Short mmCIF file of C-alpha atoms in Angstrom, two decimals:
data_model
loop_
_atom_site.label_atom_id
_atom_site.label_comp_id
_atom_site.label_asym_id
_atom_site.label_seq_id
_atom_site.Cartn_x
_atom_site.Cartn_y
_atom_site.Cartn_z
CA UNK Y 149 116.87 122.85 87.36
CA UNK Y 150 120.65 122.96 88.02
CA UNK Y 151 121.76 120.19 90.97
CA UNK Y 152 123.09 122.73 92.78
CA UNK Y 153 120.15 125.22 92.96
CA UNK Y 154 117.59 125.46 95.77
CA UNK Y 155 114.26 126.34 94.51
CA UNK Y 156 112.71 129.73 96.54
CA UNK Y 157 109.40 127.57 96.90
CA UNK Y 158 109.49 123.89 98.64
CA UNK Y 159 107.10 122.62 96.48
CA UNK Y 160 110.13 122.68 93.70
CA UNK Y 161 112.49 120.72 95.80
CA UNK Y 162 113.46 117.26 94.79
CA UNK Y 163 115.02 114.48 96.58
CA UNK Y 164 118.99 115.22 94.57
CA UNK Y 165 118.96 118.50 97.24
CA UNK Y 166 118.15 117.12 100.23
CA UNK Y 167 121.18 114.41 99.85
CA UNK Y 168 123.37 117.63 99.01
CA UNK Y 169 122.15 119.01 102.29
CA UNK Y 170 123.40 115.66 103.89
CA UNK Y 171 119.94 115.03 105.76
CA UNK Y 172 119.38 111.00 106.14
CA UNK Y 173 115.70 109.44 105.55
CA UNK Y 174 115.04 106.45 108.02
CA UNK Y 175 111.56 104.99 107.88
CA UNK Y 176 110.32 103.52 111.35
CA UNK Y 177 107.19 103.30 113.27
CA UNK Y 178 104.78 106.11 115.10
CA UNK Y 179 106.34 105.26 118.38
CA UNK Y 180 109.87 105.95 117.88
CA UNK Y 181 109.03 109.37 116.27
CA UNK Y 182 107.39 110.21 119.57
CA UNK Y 183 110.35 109.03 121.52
CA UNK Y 184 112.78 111.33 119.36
CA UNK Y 185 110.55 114.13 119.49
CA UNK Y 186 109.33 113.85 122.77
CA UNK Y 187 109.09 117.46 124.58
CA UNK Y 188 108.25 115.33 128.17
CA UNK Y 189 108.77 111.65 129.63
CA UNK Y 190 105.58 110.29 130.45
CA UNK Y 191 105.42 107.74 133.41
CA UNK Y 192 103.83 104.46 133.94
CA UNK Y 193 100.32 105.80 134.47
CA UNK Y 194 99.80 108.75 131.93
CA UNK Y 195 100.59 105.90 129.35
CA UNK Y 196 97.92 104.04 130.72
CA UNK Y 197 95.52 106.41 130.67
CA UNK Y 198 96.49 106.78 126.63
CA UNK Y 199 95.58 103.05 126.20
CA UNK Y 200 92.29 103.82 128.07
CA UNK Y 201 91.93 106.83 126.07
CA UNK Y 202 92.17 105.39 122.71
CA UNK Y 203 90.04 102.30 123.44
CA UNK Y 204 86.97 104.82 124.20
CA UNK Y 205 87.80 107.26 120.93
CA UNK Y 206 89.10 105.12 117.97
CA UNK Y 207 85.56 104.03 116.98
CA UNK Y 208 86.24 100.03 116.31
CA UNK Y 209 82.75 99.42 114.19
CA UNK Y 210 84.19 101.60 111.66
CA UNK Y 211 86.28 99.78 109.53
CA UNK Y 212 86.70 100.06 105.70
CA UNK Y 213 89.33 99.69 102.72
CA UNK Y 214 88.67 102.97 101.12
CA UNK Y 215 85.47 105.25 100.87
CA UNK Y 216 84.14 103.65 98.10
CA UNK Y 217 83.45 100.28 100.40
CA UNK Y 218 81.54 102.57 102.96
CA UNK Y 219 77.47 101.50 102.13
CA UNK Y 220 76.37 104.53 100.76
CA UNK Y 221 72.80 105.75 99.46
CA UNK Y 222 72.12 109.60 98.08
CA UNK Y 223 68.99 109.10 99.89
CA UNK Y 224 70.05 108.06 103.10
CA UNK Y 225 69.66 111.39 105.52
CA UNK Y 226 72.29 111.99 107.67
CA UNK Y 227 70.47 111.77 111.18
CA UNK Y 228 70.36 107.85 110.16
CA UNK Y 229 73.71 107.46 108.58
CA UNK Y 230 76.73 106.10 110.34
CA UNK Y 231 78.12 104.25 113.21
CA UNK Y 232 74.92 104.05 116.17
CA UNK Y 233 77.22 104.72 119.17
CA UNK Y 234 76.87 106.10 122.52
CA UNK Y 235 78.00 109.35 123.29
CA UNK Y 236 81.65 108.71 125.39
CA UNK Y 237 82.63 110.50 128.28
CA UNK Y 238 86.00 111.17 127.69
CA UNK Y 239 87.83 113.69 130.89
CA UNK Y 240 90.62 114.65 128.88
CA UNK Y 241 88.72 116.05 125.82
CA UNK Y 242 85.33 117.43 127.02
CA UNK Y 243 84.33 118.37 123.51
CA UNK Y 244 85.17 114.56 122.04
CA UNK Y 245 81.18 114.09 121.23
CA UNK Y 246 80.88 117.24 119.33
CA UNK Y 247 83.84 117.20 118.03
CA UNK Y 248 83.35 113.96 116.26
CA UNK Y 249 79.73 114.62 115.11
CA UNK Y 250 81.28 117.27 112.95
CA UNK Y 251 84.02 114.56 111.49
CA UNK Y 252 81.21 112.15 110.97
CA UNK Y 253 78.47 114.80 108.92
CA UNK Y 254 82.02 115.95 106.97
CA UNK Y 255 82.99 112.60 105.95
CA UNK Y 256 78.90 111.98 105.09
CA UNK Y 257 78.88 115.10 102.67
CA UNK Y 258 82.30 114.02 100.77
CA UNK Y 259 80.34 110.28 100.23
CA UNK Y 260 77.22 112.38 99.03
CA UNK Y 261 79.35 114.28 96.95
CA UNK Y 262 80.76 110.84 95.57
CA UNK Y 263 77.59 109.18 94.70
CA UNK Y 264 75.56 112.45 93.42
CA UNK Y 265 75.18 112.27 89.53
CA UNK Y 266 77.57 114.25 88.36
CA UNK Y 267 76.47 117.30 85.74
CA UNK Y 268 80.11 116.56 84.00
CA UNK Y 269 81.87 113.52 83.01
CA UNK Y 270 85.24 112.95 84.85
CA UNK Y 271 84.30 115.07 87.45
CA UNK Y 272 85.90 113.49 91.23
CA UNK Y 273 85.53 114.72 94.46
CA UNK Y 274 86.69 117.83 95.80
CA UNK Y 275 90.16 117.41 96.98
CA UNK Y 276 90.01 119.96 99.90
CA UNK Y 277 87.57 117.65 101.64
CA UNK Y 278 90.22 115.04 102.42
CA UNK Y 279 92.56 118.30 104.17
CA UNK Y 280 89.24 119.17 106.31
CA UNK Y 281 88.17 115.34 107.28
CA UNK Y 282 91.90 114.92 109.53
CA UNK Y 283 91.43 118.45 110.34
CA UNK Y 284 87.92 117.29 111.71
CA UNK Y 285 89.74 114.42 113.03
CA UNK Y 286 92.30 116.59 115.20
CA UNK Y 287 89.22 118.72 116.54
CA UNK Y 288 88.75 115.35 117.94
CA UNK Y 289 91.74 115.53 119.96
CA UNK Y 290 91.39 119.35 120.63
CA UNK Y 291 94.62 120.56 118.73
CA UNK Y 292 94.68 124.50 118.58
CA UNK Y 293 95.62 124.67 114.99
CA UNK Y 294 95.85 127.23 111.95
CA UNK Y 295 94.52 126.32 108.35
CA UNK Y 296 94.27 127.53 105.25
CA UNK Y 297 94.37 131.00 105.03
CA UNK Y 298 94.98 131.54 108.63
CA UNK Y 299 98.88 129.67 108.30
CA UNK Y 300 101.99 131.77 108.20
CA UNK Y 301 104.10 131.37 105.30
CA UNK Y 302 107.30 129.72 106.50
CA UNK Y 303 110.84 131.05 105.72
CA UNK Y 304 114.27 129.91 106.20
CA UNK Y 305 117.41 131.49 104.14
CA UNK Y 306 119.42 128.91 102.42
CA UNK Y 307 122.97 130.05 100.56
CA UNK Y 308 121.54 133.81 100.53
CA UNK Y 309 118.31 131.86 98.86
CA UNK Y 310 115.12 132.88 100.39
CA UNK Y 311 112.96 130.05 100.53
CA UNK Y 312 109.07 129.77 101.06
CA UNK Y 313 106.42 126.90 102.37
CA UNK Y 314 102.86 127.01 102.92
CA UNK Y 315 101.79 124.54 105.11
CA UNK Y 316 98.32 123.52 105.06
CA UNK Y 317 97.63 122.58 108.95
CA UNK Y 318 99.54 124.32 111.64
CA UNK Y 319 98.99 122.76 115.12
CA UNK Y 320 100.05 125.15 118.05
CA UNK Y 321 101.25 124.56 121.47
CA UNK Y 322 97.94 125.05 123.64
CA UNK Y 323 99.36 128.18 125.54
CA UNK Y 324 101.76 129.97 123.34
CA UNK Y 325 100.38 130.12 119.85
CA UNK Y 326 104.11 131.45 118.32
CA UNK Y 327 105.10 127.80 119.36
CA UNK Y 328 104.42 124.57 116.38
CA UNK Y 329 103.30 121.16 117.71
CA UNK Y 330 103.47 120.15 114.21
CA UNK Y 331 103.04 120.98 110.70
CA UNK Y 332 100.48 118.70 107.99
CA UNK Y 333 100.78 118.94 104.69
CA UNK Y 334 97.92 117.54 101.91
CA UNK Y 335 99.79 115.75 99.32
CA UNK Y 336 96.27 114.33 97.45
CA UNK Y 337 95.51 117.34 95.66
CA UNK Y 338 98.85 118.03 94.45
CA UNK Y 339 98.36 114.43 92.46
CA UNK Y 340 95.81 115.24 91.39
CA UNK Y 341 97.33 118.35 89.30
CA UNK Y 342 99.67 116.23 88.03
CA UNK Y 343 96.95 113.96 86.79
CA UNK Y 344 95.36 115.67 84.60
CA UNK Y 345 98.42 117.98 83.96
CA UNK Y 346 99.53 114.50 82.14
CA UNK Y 347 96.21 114.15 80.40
CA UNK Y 348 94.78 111.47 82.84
CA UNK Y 349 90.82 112.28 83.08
CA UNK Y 350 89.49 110.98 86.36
CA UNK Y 351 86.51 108.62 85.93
CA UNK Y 352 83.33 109.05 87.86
CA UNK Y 353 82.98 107.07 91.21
CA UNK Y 354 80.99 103.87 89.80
CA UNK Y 355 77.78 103.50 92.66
CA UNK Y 356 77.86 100.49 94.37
CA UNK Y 357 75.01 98.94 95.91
CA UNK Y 358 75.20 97.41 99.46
CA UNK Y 359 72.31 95.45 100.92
CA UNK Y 360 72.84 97.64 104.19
CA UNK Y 361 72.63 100.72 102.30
CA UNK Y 362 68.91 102.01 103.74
CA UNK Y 363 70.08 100.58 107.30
CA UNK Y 364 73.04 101.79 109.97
CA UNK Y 365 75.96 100.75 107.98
CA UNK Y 366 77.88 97.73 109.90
CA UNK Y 367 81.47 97.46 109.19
CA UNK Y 368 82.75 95.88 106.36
CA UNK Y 369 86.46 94.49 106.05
CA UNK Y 370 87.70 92.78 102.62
CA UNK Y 371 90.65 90.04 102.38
CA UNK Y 372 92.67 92.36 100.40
CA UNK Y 373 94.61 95.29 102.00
CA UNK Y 374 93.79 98.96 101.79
CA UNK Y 375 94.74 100.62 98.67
CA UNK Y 376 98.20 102.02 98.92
CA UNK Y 377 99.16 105.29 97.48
CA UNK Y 378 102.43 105.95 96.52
CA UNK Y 379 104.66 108.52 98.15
CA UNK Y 380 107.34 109.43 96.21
CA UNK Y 381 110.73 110.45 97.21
CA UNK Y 382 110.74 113.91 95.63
CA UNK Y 383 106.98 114.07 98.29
CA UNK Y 384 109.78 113.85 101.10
CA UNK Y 385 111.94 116.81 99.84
CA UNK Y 386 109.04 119.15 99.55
CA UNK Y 387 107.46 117.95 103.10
CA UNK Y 388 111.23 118.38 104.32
CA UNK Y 389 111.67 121.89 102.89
CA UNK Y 390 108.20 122.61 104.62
CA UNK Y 391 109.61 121.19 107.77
CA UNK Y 392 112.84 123.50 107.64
CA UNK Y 393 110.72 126.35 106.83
CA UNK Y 394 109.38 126.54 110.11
CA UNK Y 395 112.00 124.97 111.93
CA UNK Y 396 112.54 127.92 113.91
CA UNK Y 397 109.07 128.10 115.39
CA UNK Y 398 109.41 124.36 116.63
CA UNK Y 399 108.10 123.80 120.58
CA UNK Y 400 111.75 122.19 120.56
CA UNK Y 401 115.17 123.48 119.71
CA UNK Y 402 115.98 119.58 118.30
CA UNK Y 403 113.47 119.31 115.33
CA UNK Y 404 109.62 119.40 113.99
CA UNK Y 405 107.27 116.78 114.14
CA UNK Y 406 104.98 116.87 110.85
CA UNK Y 407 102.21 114.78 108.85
CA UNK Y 408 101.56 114.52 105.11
CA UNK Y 409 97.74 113.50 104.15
CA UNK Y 410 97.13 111.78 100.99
CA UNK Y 411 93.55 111.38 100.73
CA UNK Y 412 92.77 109.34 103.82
CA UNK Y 413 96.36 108.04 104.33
CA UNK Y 414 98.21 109.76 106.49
CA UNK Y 415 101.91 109.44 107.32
CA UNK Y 416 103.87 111.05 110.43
CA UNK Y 417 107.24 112.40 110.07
CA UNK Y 418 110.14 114.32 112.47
CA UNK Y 419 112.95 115.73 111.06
CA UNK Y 420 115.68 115.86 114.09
CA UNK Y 421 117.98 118.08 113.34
CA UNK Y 422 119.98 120.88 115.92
CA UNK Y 423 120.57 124.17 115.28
CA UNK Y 424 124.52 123.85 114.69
CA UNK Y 425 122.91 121.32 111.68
CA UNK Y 426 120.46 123.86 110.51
CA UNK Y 427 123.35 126.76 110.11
CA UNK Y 428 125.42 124.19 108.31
CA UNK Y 429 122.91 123.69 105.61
CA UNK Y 430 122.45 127.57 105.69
CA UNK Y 431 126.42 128.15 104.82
CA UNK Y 432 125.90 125.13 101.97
CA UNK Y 433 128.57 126.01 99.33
CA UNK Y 434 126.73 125.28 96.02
CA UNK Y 435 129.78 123.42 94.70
CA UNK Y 436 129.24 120.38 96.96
CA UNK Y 437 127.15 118.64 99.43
CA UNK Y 438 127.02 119.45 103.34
CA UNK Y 439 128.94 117.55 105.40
CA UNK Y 440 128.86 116.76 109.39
CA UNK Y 441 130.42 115.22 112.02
CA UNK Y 442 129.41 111.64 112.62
CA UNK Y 443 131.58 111.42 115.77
CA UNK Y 444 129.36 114.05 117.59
CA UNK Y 445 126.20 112.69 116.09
CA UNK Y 446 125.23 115.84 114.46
CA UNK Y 447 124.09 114.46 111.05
CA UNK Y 448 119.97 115.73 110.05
CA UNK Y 449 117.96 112.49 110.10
CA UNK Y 450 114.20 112.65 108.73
CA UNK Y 451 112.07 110.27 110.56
CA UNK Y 452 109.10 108.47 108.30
CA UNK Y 453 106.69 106.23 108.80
CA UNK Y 454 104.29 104.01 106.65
CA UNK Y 455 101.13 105.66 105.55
CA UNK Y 456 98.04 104.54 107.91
CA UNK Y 457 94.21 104.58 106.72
CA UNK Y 458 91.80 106.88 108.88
CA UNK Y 459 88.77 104.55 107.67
CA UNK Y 460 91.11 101.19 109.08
CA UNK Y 461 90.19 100.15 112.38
CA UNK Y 462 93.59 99.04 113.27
CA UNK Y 463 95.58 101.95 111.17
CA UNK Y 464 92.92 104.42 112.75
CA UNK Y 465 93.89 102.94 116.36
CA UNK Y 466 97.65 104.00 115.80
CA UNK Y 467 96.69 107.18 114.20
CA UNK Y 468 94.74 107.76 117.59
CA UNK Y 469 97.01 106.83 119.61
CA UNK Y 470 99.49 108.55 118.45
CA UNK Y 471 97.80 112.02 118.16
CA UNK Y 472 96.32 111.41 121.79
CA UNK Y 473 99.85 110.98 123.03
CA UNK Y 474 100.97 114.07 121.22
CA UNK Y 475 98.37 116.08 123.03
CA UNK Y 476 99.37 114.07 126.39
CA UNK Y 477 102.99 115.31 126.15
CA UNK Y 478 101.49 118.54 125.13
CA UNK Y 479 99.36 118.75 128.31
CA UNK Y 480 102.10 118.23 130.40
CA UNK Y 481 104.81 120.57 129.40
CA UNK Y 482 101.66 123.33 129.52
CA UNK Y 483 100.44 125.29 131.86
CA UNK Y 484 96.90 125.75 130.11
CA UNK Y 485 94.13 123.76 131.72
CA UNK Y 486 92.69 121.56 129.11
#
């Protein structure tokens, strides 16, 4: 691909163009995201009531390294499988129970598809099932969303270059579904083309046996830190094309908050950027990059965090946290009961 070309598709885009297009990557934490981003200022006591929030939903027995360390047995039927908790009444999300039952039997299928003998060698898991176990996990939180075949495809004309996304999770503002919360993206299954597009055969999950396996499963937490998956830099340009693609649908004229899943890792992202910005990058002369000016603060910045494990109990506390305040600033700025 020429330097100078932009790709109609996002999921061509490496990282050369999006330093052409002059947009600065910053990594950070969840929190600061929010505070860019922020559609609403939340006072002393709706923060509060997050902190109360998350301490009822997080679900601190569950805590594992991957799903592998998750005691496991094909036999074990589901009505006795999994965390024994009591149901939580929750005001803010009336369908939390219900919601999270469906999480729970969803991540119980993907470990039964794990640990089923397998017809074929080299045959892994679905990858799909990793896209519907956050989407389970933002039922949880009651995001109106779009998936799959239900998400737009997202345009935005660069240099008289049409250019394409499909994102894989759409979340919509509760009472105006032309308006984007945010935008997730599944980065695990893309990996795994390129896998075996390189000739690397997956092996077959190796069964494990846990001496709590026939029993409620009680949490299990190794010295050594979660397995980290890497994200590579060209994995920003694509998500950023994605985010630019439906830029103009944003719930906020300043940027789009977004989220790319990679397996059971997921990392939140913002791309701030105004429209003056946006046209810029529109105009781009292919001879050289864009350029703004740093006087009036106008330069793109994409926002990035570390990735956090949903299985962790202290990853899966900011991951809470941080979609709960989402749907708190949400809440706020809408008129819809929730």
């Amino acid at each position: 691909m020429d330097e100078n070309e932009v790709p109609s598709n996002t999921s061509r885009w490496r990282i050369e163009l999006i330093d052409k297009f002059g947009i600065r990557r910053e990594n950070t934490d969840p929190d600061k995201i929010l505070q860019k981003w922020r559609i609403c200022l939340l006072n002393d006591s709706e923060a509060a009531a997050i902190d109360a929030i998350v301490d009822k939903t997080y679900l601190e027995e569950f805590d594992f390294n991957s799903l592998e360390h998750i005691p496991f047995h094909i036999n074990i039927p589901f009505k006795i499988w999994g965390i024994k908790f009591e149901p939580r009444t929750i005001g803010m999300f009336k369908t939390f129970n219900e919601n999270l039952e469906e999480f729970r039997f969803h991540l119980y299928n993907i470990l039964r598809q794990m640990y089923m003998p397998k017809k074929r060698e080299n045959q892994g898991p679905h990858g799909i099932g990793y896209q519907v176990l956050f989407q389970k996990l933002l039922r949880c939180i009651e995001f109106r969303m779009q998936s799959q075949l239900e998400v737009p495809t997202g345009q935005i004309n660069i240099c008289g270059q049409e250019v394409t996304s499909k994102a894989d999770i759409v979340g919509l503002k509760c009472d105006d579904p032309s308006k984007i919360l945010f935008i997730c993206e599944e980065k695990s299954s893309q990996v795994k083309r390129k896998c075996c597009s390189e000739g690397t055969a997956y092996s077959p999950v190796k069964k494990k046996r846990h001496p709590s396996a026939d029993v409620e499963f009680a949490a299990e937490v190794t010295s050594s830190g979660s397995e980290s998956l890497d994200m590579p830099s060209n994995v920003h340009a694509q998500h950023i094309g994605e985010l630019l693609s439906y830029l103009e649908c944003s719930v906020t004229d300043e940027g789009l908050l977004g989220m790319v899943i990679q397996k059971t890792d997921v990392m939140f992202t913002y791309l701030k950027i105004d429209p003056e910005s946006v046209e810029k990058i529109k105009r781009r002369k292919e001879s050289g990059p864009v350029t703004f000016d740093t006087t009036k603060q106008e330069d793109p910045v994409f926002f990035y965090t570390k990735q956090f494990n949903l299985l962790r109990r202290e990853d899966r506390r900011t991951i809470f946290k941080t979609l709960v305040t989402i749907k708190m600033m949400e809440k706020k700025v809408c008129c819809t009961v929730l």
